[in-house]
């Protein structure tokens, strides 16, 4: 079966592409990309006026299976990813049980075989992510984890983190670091600052993140490991990482769309869907992250897709679960707010949301070229739509962007040559 995608504007400067090309897909691979490919009774998709780029790689998602299938499963999470324009996601280990042993990793890999997109497992740093005893890092590496993380929880004990880094470096695995000093964050529910005082809610200071970023830079320097800071959210953290890079520390970091777009002020209506870890920060933090985005300083964009049930988010703000369901809004939010406004371009997006995550996790990310895996998306830059959580493929409807009007939407996702998501004419269909 051959599919010919005609007349699209194709962006992938790493493969020398910027402009109109036809793309021929055969089986799992891209067969040819040329200025014009004549239709020889292939199945044709007309992409006139549409953008074509490699489908994105999200290196920070929570798929909740096993153990919290009411929040999400590998199937529903992967379908949300396909709808959002992703061909691959990395799944955080904070399932029940935690992915601290090969059996849970094998379970995930087994579920991944029938998922809509590729799903890569991340193993935990410590047993049960309690920060006390190291996981079996060697056996996790052998089972195929792409990184180690206790995401959701910090590794509070510096000695344990040091040993984790030494093991991780022996197995050439990056550590994805959830930076939070629990003694400082305690039972905080939002960013500590002007608004937490006004709203009467317990704050989480920027220092809770920054102290751990600083500590782990020191430990990364000592052990030579590749340290990747998860969901970096403050000016101070950014300065620490930038300074560490100038010293040659092997460090990268990611920023989420919600930290680039929202601030702590949004908590004024006590919407539990805006409650997240790390919390939405001050306007100054947000503006500085956007400047870093513009200046090309951000390594990776990632959703931190954290689906929860309606009940988990119910009740008083203080008791609602932390997390935002992000896979189905990330690309459109980034396009609407940053690409359309020319703060970044498509190639910047690909650097942060495809090439770099691929490089960090050592997963195939060749982009668009003949012979490469046909993982691509077709984006309609003109389409106006409203974020409607009822239409989410994810079980997690917890988005603070509900009701937002956006211009630009992912319309088609191909994963390994298969058309897995089709939203032409608003079909919103998963096909695999
Ligand atoms: O908001 C968050 N939710 N932050 C985390 O670090 C964990 C995540 C979750 O697992 O729900
Ligand atoms: Zn997370």
Coordinates of C-alpha atoms and ligand atoms in Angstrom, one line a residue:
X1 CA 0.0 0.0 0.0
X2 CA 1.4 3.4 -1.0
X3 CA 0.2 6.7 0.2
X4 CA 1.0 9.9 -1.6
X5 CA 0.8 13.2 0.4
X6 CA 0.7 16.0 -2.1
X7 CA 1.2 19.8 -2.0
X8 CA 2.0 20.2 1.7
X9 CA 4.6 22.7 3.1
X10 CA 7.2 20.5 4.6
X11 CA 9.6 21.6 7.3
X12 CA 12.6 19.7 8.5
X13 CA 15.7 21.7 7.9
X14 CA 18.0 18.9 9.3
X15 CA 17.0 17.1 6.1
X16 CA 17.1 20.2 4.0
X17 CA 13.4 20.6 3.7
X18 CA 11.5 23.9 3.7
X19 CA 8.9 24.3 1.2
X20 CA 6.4 22.4 -1.0
X21 CA 7.1 18.7 -1.4
X22 CA 5.2 15.5 -2.2
X23 CA 5.8 12.6 0.2
X24 CA 5.4 9.0 -0.8
X25 CA 4.9 6.5 2.0
X26 CA 5.3 2.8 1.3
X27 CA 4.8 0.3 4.1
X28 CA 6.4 1.6 7.3
X29 CA 8.8 4.0 5.6
X30 CA 9.1 7.1 3.6
X31 CA 9.8 6.0 0.0
X32 CA 10.5 9.4 -1.5
X33 CA 10.2 13.1 -0.9
X34 CA 10.4 15.2 -4.1
X35 CA 9.1 18.5 -5.5
X36 CA 6.6 16.5 -7.5
X37 CA 5.6 12.9 -7.4
X38 CA 3.1 11.8 -10.1
X39 CA 0.2 9.9 -8.8
X40 CA 0.3 6.3 -10.0
X41 CA -3.0 5.2 -8.5
X42 CA -1.6 5.7 -5.0
X43 CA -4.0 6.6 -2.2
X44 CA -3.6 10.4 -2.2
X45 CA -3.9 12.9 0.6
X46 CA -4.1 16.5 -0.5
X47 CA -2.2 18.6 1.9
X48 CA -2.6 21.9 0.1
X49 CA -2.3 24.7 2.7
X50 CA -1.1 22.3 5.4
X51 CA 2.1 21.9 7.2
X52 CA 4.0 18.6 7.3
X53 CA 6.7 17.9 10.0
X54 CA 8.0 14.8 11.8
X55 CA 5.5 13.7 14.4
X56 CA 6.6 14.9 17.8
X57 CA 8.3 12.9 20.7
X58 CA 7.0 13.6 24.2
X59 CA 9.6 12.5 26.7
X60 CA 7.4 13.2 29.8
X61 CA 4.0 11.5 30.0
X62 CA 2.1 9.7 32.7
X63 CA 0.1 6.7 31.3
X64 CA -1.0 5.4 34.7
X65 CA -1.0 1.7 33.8
X66 CA -0.7 -0.5 35.7
X67 CA -2.6 0.5 38.7
X68 CA -4.5 3.6 37.9
X69 CA -6.4 2.6 34.8
X70 CA -9.3 4.8 35.9
X71 CA -7.1 7.8 35.1
X72 CA -5.5 6.6 31.9
X73 CA -4.3 3.4 30.2
X74 CA -1.5 2.9 27.7
X75 CA -4.2 2.6 25.1
X76 CA -6.1 5.8 25.9
X77 CA -2.9 7.7 26.6
X78 CA -1.3 6.6 23.3
X79 CA -4.5 7.6 21.4
X80 CA -4.4 11.0 23.1
X81 CA -0.7 11.2 21.9
X82 CA -1.7 10.3 18.3
X83 CA -4.4 12.9 18.3
X84 CA -2.0 15.5 19.6
X85 CA 0.5 14.8 16.8
X86 CA 3.0 12.6 18.6
X87 CA 4.5 9.4 17.3
X88 CA 6.3 8.5 20.5
X89 CA 6.0 9.1 24.2
X90 CA 8.1 8.1 27.2
X91 CA 6.1 6.9 30.2
X92 CA 7.0 7.9 33.7
X93 CA 7.3 5.1 36.2
X94 CA 4.9 6.3 38.9
X95 CA 2.4 3.6 38.2
X96 CA 1.1 1.0 40.8
X97 CA 3.4 -0.8 41.3
X98 CA 6.1 1.6 40.4
X99 CA 8.3 0.6 37.4
X100 CA 11.3 -0.2 39.7
X101 CA 11.7 -3.7 38.4
X102 CA 11.8 -5.5 35.0
X103 CA 8.3 -7.1 35.4
X104 CA 6.5 -3.7 35.3
X105 CA 8.7 -2.6 32.4
X106 CA 7.9 -5.8 30.5
X107 CA 4.2 -5.2 31.2
X108 CA 4.4 -1.7 29.8
X109 CA 6.3 -3.0 26.7
X110 CA 3.6 -5.6 26.2
X111 CA 0.9 -3.0 26.4
X112 CA 2.9 -0.8 24.1
X113 CA 2.8 -3.4 21.3
X114 CA -0.8 -2.6 20.6
X115 CA -0.7 1.2 21.4
X116 CA -1.4 3.9 18.8
X117 CA 2.1 5.4 19.1
X118 CA 5.4 4.1 20.3
X119 CA 5.6 4.0 24.1
X120 CA 9.1 3.9 25.8
X121 CA 9.4 3.0 29.4
X122 CA 11.2 5.0 32.1
X123 CA 12.4 3.2 35.2
X124 CA 12.4 4.6 38.7
X125 CA 15.6 5.7 40.4
X126 CA 14.6 4.3 43.8
X127 CA 12.4 1.4 44.9
X128 CA 8.8 2.5 45.0
X129 CA 10.1 6.0 44.2
X130 CA 10.5 6.5 48.0
X131 CA 14.0 7.9 47.7
X132 CA 15.4 5.3 50.1
X133 CA 16.8 2.3 48.2
X134 CA 18.1 2.2 44.7
X135 CA 16.0 0.3 42.1
X136 CA 17.8 -2.5 40.2
X137 CA 19.2 -0.1 37.7
X138 CA 21.2 -2.7 35.8
X139 CA 18.2 -4.9 35.3
X140 CA 16.0 -2.0 34.4
X141 CA 18.6 -1.0 31.8
X142 CA 18.6 -4.5 30.4
X143 CA 14.8 -4.5 30.3
X144 CA 15.0 -1.5 28.0
X145 CA 14.2 1.6 30.0
X146 CA 15.2 4.8 28.2
X147 CA 15.9 6.9 31.3
X148 CA 15.5 6.9 35.1
X149 CA 13.2 9.1 37.1
X150 CA 11.4 9.3 40.4
X151 CA 9.1 11.9 38.8
X152 CA 6.3 13.0 41.1
X153 CA 8.8 12.7 43.9
X154 CA 12.2 14.1 44.5
X155 CA 15.2 12.0 45.6
X156 CA 15.8 13.9 48.8
X157 CA 18.8 12.0 50.0
X158 CA 21.9 13.4 48.3
X159 CA 23.9 10.2 48.9
X160 CA 21.3 8.1 47.2
X161 CA 21.2 10.5 44.3
X162 CA 24.9 10.3 44.0
X163 CA 24.9 6.5 43.8
X164 CA 22.0 6.6 41.4
X165 CA 23.9 8.8 39.1
X166 CA 27.0 6.6 39.3
X167 CA 24.9 3.5 38.3
X168 CA 23.0 5.5 35.6
X169 CA 26.2 6.7 34.1
X170 CA 27.6 3.1 34.0
X171 CA 24.5 2.1 32.0
X172 CA 24.5 5.3 30.0
X173 CA 21.0 6.2 31.1
X174 CA 20.0 9.9 31.6
X175 CA 18.3 10.8 34.9
X176 CA 15.1 12.9 34.5
X177 CA 15.1 14.9 37.6
X178 CA 12.0 16.0 39.5
X179 CA 13.5 18.9 41.5
X180 CA 11.6 19.6 44.7
X181 CA 12.9 20.1 48.2
X182 CA 10.1 18.6 50.2
X183 CA 11.1 20.4 53.3
X184 CA 10.4 23.6 51.5
X185 CA 7.4 22.6 49.4
X186 CA 5.7 20.7 52.3
X187 CA 1.9 20.8 51.8
X188 CA 2.0 23.8 49.5
X189 CA -0.6 23.8 46.7
X190 CA 0.5 26.8 44.5
X191 CA 3.4 29.0 43.8
X192 CA 4.5 31.0 46.9
X193 CA 4.2 34.7 46.2
X194 CA 1.8 37.6 46.0
X195 CA -1.2 35.5 44.8
X196 CA -0.8 32.7 47.3
X197 CA -1.0 35.3 50.0
X198 CA -4.1 37.0 48.5
X199 CA -5.8 33.6 47.8
X200 CA -5.0 32.2 51.3
X201 CA -3.4 29.1 49.9
X202 CA -0.1 27.5 51.1
X203 CA 2.7 28.3 48.8
X204 CA 5.6 26.3 47.2
X205 CA 8.6 28.7 47.0
X206 CA 10.7 28.8 43.8
X207 CA 13.6 27.8 46.1
X208 CA 12.1 24.4 46.6
X209 CA 12.9 23.7 42.9
X210 CA 16.1 25.7 42.7
X211 CA 17.9 24.1 45.7
X212 CA 17.5 20.7 44.1
X213 CA 18.5 21.9 40.7
X214 CA 21.7 23.4 42.3
X215 CA 22.4 20.2 44.3
X216 CA 22.0 17.9 41.3
X217 CA 24.1 20.1 39.1
X218 CA 26.9 19.6 41.7
X219 CA 26.3 15.9 41.7
X220 CA 26.1 15.7 37.9
X221 CA 29.4 17.5 37.7
X222 CA 30.9 15.0 40.1
X223 CA 29.6 11.9 38.4
X224 CA 29.6 13.0 34.8
X225 CA 26.1 11.8 34.2
X226 CA 23.6 13.3 31.7
X227 CA 21.2 15.1 34.0
X228 CA 17.9 16.2 32.5
X229 CA 15.8 18.6 34.6
X230 CA 12.1 17.9 34.3
X231 CA 9.5 20.6 34.0
X232 CA 11.8 23.5 34.9
X233 CA 9.6 26.4 36.0
X234 CA 11.6 29.3 37.6
X235 CA 14.0 32.0 36.6
X236 CA 16.5 30.8 39.2
X237 CA 16.5 27.3 37.9
X238 CA 17.1 28.6 34.4
X239 CA 20.0 30.7 35.5
X240 CA 21.5 27.7 37.4
X241 CA 21.3 25.4 34.3
X242 CA 22.6 28.1 31.9
X243 CA 25.6 28.7 34.2
X244 CA 26.2 24.9 34.5
X245 CA 26.2 24.6 30.8
X246 CA 28.9 27.3 30.4
X247 CA 31.0 25.1 32.7
X248 CA 30.4 22.1 30.4
X249 CA 28.1 20.1 32.7
X250 CA 26.2 17.5 30.8
X251 CA 22.8 18.9 31.5
X252 CA 19.6 19.5 29.6
X253 CA 16.1 20.6 30.7
X254 CA 12.5 20.7 29.6
X255 CA 9.7 23.2 29.9
X256 CA 6.0 22.5 29.6
X257 CA 3.5 24.4 27.6
X258 CA 1.6 25.3 30.7
X259 CA 4.6 26.9 32.4
X260 CA 5.1 29.0 29.2
X261 CA 1.5 30.1 29.0
X262 CA 0.0 30.3 32.5
X263 CA 0.8 32.0 35.8
X264 CA -0.2 31.7 39.4
X265 CA -2.8 34.4 38.9
X266 CA -5.1 31.9 37.2
X267 CA -5.6 30.2 40.5
X268 CA -8.0 33.1 41.4
X269 CA -11.0 31.0 40.5
X270 CA -9.6 28.0 42.4
X271 CA -9.8 25.8 39.3
X272 CA -8.3 22.5 40.4
X273 CA -7.3 21.8 36.8
X274 CA -4.7 24.6 37.2
X275 CA -3.1 22.8 40.1
X276 CA 0.2 21.2 39.1
X277 CA 3.6 20.3 40.2
X278 CA 5.8 22.3 39.9
X279 CA 3.1 25.0 40.3
X280 CA 2.3 27.7 37.7
X281 CA 4.8 30.4 38.6
X282 CA 4.8 34.2 38.6
X283 CA 4.5 36.3 35.5
X284 CA 8.2 37.2 35.7
X285 CA 9.1 33.5 35.7
X286 CA 6.8 32.8 32.7
X287 CA 8.1 35.8 30.8
X288 CA 11.7 34.7 31.3
X289 CA 10.9 31.2 30.1
X290 CA 9.3 32.6 27.0
X291 CA 12.4 34.8 26.4
X292 CA 14.5 31.6 26.8
X293 CA 12.2 29.9 24.2
X294 CA 12.7 32.9 21.8
X295 CA 16.5 32.9 22.4
X296 CA 16.8 29.2 21.6
X297 CA 17.9 28.3 25.1
X298 CA 15.3 25.6 25.9
X299 CA 16.4 22.1 25.1
X300 CA 13.2 20.2 25.2
X301 CA 9.4 20.8 25.3
X302 CA 7.4 18.2 27.1
X303 CA 3.8 17.9 28.3
X304 CA 4.1 16.3 31.7
X305 CA 0.8 14.8 30.6
X306 CA -0.7 14.0 34.1
X307 CA -4.3 12.7 33.6
X308 CA -6.6 12.4 36.6
X309 CA -10.2 11.5 37.1
X310 CA -12.9 14.0 37.7
X311 CA -13.1 12.8 41.3
X312 CA -9.4 13.2 41.9
X313 CA -9.8 16.8 41.0
X314 CA -13.0 17.3 42.9
X315 CA -13.5 19.2 46.1
X316 CA -11.4 21.9 47.7
X317 CA -8.3 23.2 45.9
X318 CA -6.1 22.0 48.8
X319 CA -7.1 18.4 48.3
X320 CA -7.3 18.1 44.5
X321 CA -4.6 16.0 42.7
X322 CA -1.7 17.8 41.0
X323 CA -1.5 17.5 37.2
X324 CA -2.6 18.7 33.8
X325 CA -3.7 16.5 30.9
X326 CA -1.6 17.9 28.1
X327 CA -1.1 15.7 25.1
X328 CA -4.1 17.0 23.1
X329 CA -3.4 20.7 23.5
X330 CA 0.4 21.0 23.5
X331 CA 1.1 21.4 19.7
X332 CA -1.9 23.7 19.1
X333 CA -1.0 25.9 22.0
X334 CA 2.6 26.1 20.9
X335 CA 1.6 26.9 17.4
X336 CA -1.1 29.5 18.3
X337 CA 1.0 31.3 20.9
X338 CA 4.6 31.0 19.6
X339 CA 4.8 29.9 16.0
X340 CA 2.0 31.9 14.5
X341 CA 3.3 34.9 16.4
X342 CA 6.8 34.2 15.1
X343 CA 8.5 33.8 18.5
X344 CA 9.8 30.5 17.2
X345 CA 9.5 28.7 13.8
X346 CA 8.7 25.1 12.9
X347 CA 12.4 24.1 12.9
X348 CA 12.8 25.4 16.5
X349 CA 9.8 23.3 17.5
X350 CA 11.3 20.2 15.9
X351 CA 14.6 20.8 17.7
X352 CA 12.9 20.9 21.1
X353 CA 10.1 18.5 20.5
X354 CA 11.6 15.9 18.2
X355 CA 15.3 15.9 17.7
X356 CA 16.5 16.6 21.2
X357 CA 14.2 14.2 23.0
X358 CA 15.2 11.6 20.4
X359 CA 18.8 12.2 21.1
X360 CA 18.5 12.2 24.9
X361 CA 16.6 8.9 25.0
X362 CA 18.5 7.4 22.1
X363 CA 15.4 6.6 20.1
X364 CA 15.1 6.8 16.3
X365 CA 14.5 10.3 15.1
X366 CA 15.8 10.7 11.6
X367 CA 13.1 13.1 10.5
X368 CA 11.7 13.2 7.0
X369 CA 13.8 11.5 4.4
X370 CA 13.7 8.6 2.1
X371 CA 14.2 5.4 4.0
X372 CA 13.3 6.8 7.4
X373 CA 10.3 5.6 9.4
X374 CA 7.1 7.4 8.2
X375 CA 6.3 9.2 11.4
X376 CA 4.8 12.5 10.5
X377 CA 1.9 14.9 11.1
X378 CA -0.2 17.1 8.9
X379 CA -1.2 20.3 10.6
X380 CA -3.8 22.8 9.4
X381 CA -2.6 26.2 10.4
X382 CA -5.9 27.9 9.5
X383 CA -8.3 25.7 11.4
X384 CA -10.1 27.5 14.2
X385 CA -11.3 25.3 17.1
X386 CA -12.1 25.4 20.7
X387 CA -10.5 23.1 23.3
X388 CA -13.3 20.7 24.2
X389 CA -12.2 18.2 26.9
X390 CA -15.2 16.0 26.2
X391 CA -13.6 15.3 22.8
X392 CA -10.3 14.2 24.4
X393 CA -9.1 10.7 23.7
X394 CA -7.3 10.9 27.1
X395 CA -9.3 9.8 30.1
X396 CA -7.9 12.8 31.9
X397 CA -10.1 15.8 31.1
X398 CA -8.1 18.0 33.5
X399 CA -7.1 20.9 31.4
X400 CA -6.9 24.6 32.4
X401 CA -7.2 25.4 28.7
X402 CA -10.8 24.2 28.3
X403 CA -12.8 26.5 26.2
X404 CA -9.8 28.3 24.7
X405 CA -10.2 29.3 21.1
X406 CA -7.1 28.3 19.1
X407 CA -6.0 28.7 15.5
X408 CA -4.2 25.7 14.1
X409 CA -4.7 22.0 14.7
X410 CA -3.1 18.7 14.1
X411 CA -5.2 16.9 11.4
X412 CA -3.4 13.7 10.6
X413 CA -0.8 11.6 12.4
X414 CA 1.2 8.8 10.7
X415 CA 3.1 6.4 12.9
X416 CA 5.4 3.9 11.2
X417 CA 3.5 4.5 7.9
X418 CA 0.1 3.9 9.4
X419 CA -2.5 6.7 9.5
X420 CA -3.4 6.5 13.2
X421 CA -5.3 9.8 13.6
X422 CA -7.6 11.5 11.2
X423 CA -9.4 14.7 12.0
X424 CA -10.2 15.9 8.5
X425 CA -13.6 17.5 8.6
X426 CA -13.6 17.1 12.4
X427 CA -13.8 13.3 12.4
X428 CA -11.5 13.0 15.4
X429 CA -10.9 9.4 14.6
X430 CA -8.3 6.9 15.9
X431 CA -7.5 4.3 13.2
X432 CA -5.1 1.5 14.0
Ligands
LIG1 O1 1.5 17.7 38.5 C1 2.2 16.7 38.5 N1 1.5 15.5 38.3 N2 3.5 16.7 38.7 C2 4.2 15.6 38.9 O2 5.4 15.7 39.0 C3 3.5 14.3 38.9 C4 2.3 14.3 38.1 C5 1.4 13.1 38.4 O3 1.9 12.0 38.3 O4 0.2 13.3 38.5
LIG2 ZN1 5.6 14.3 35.5

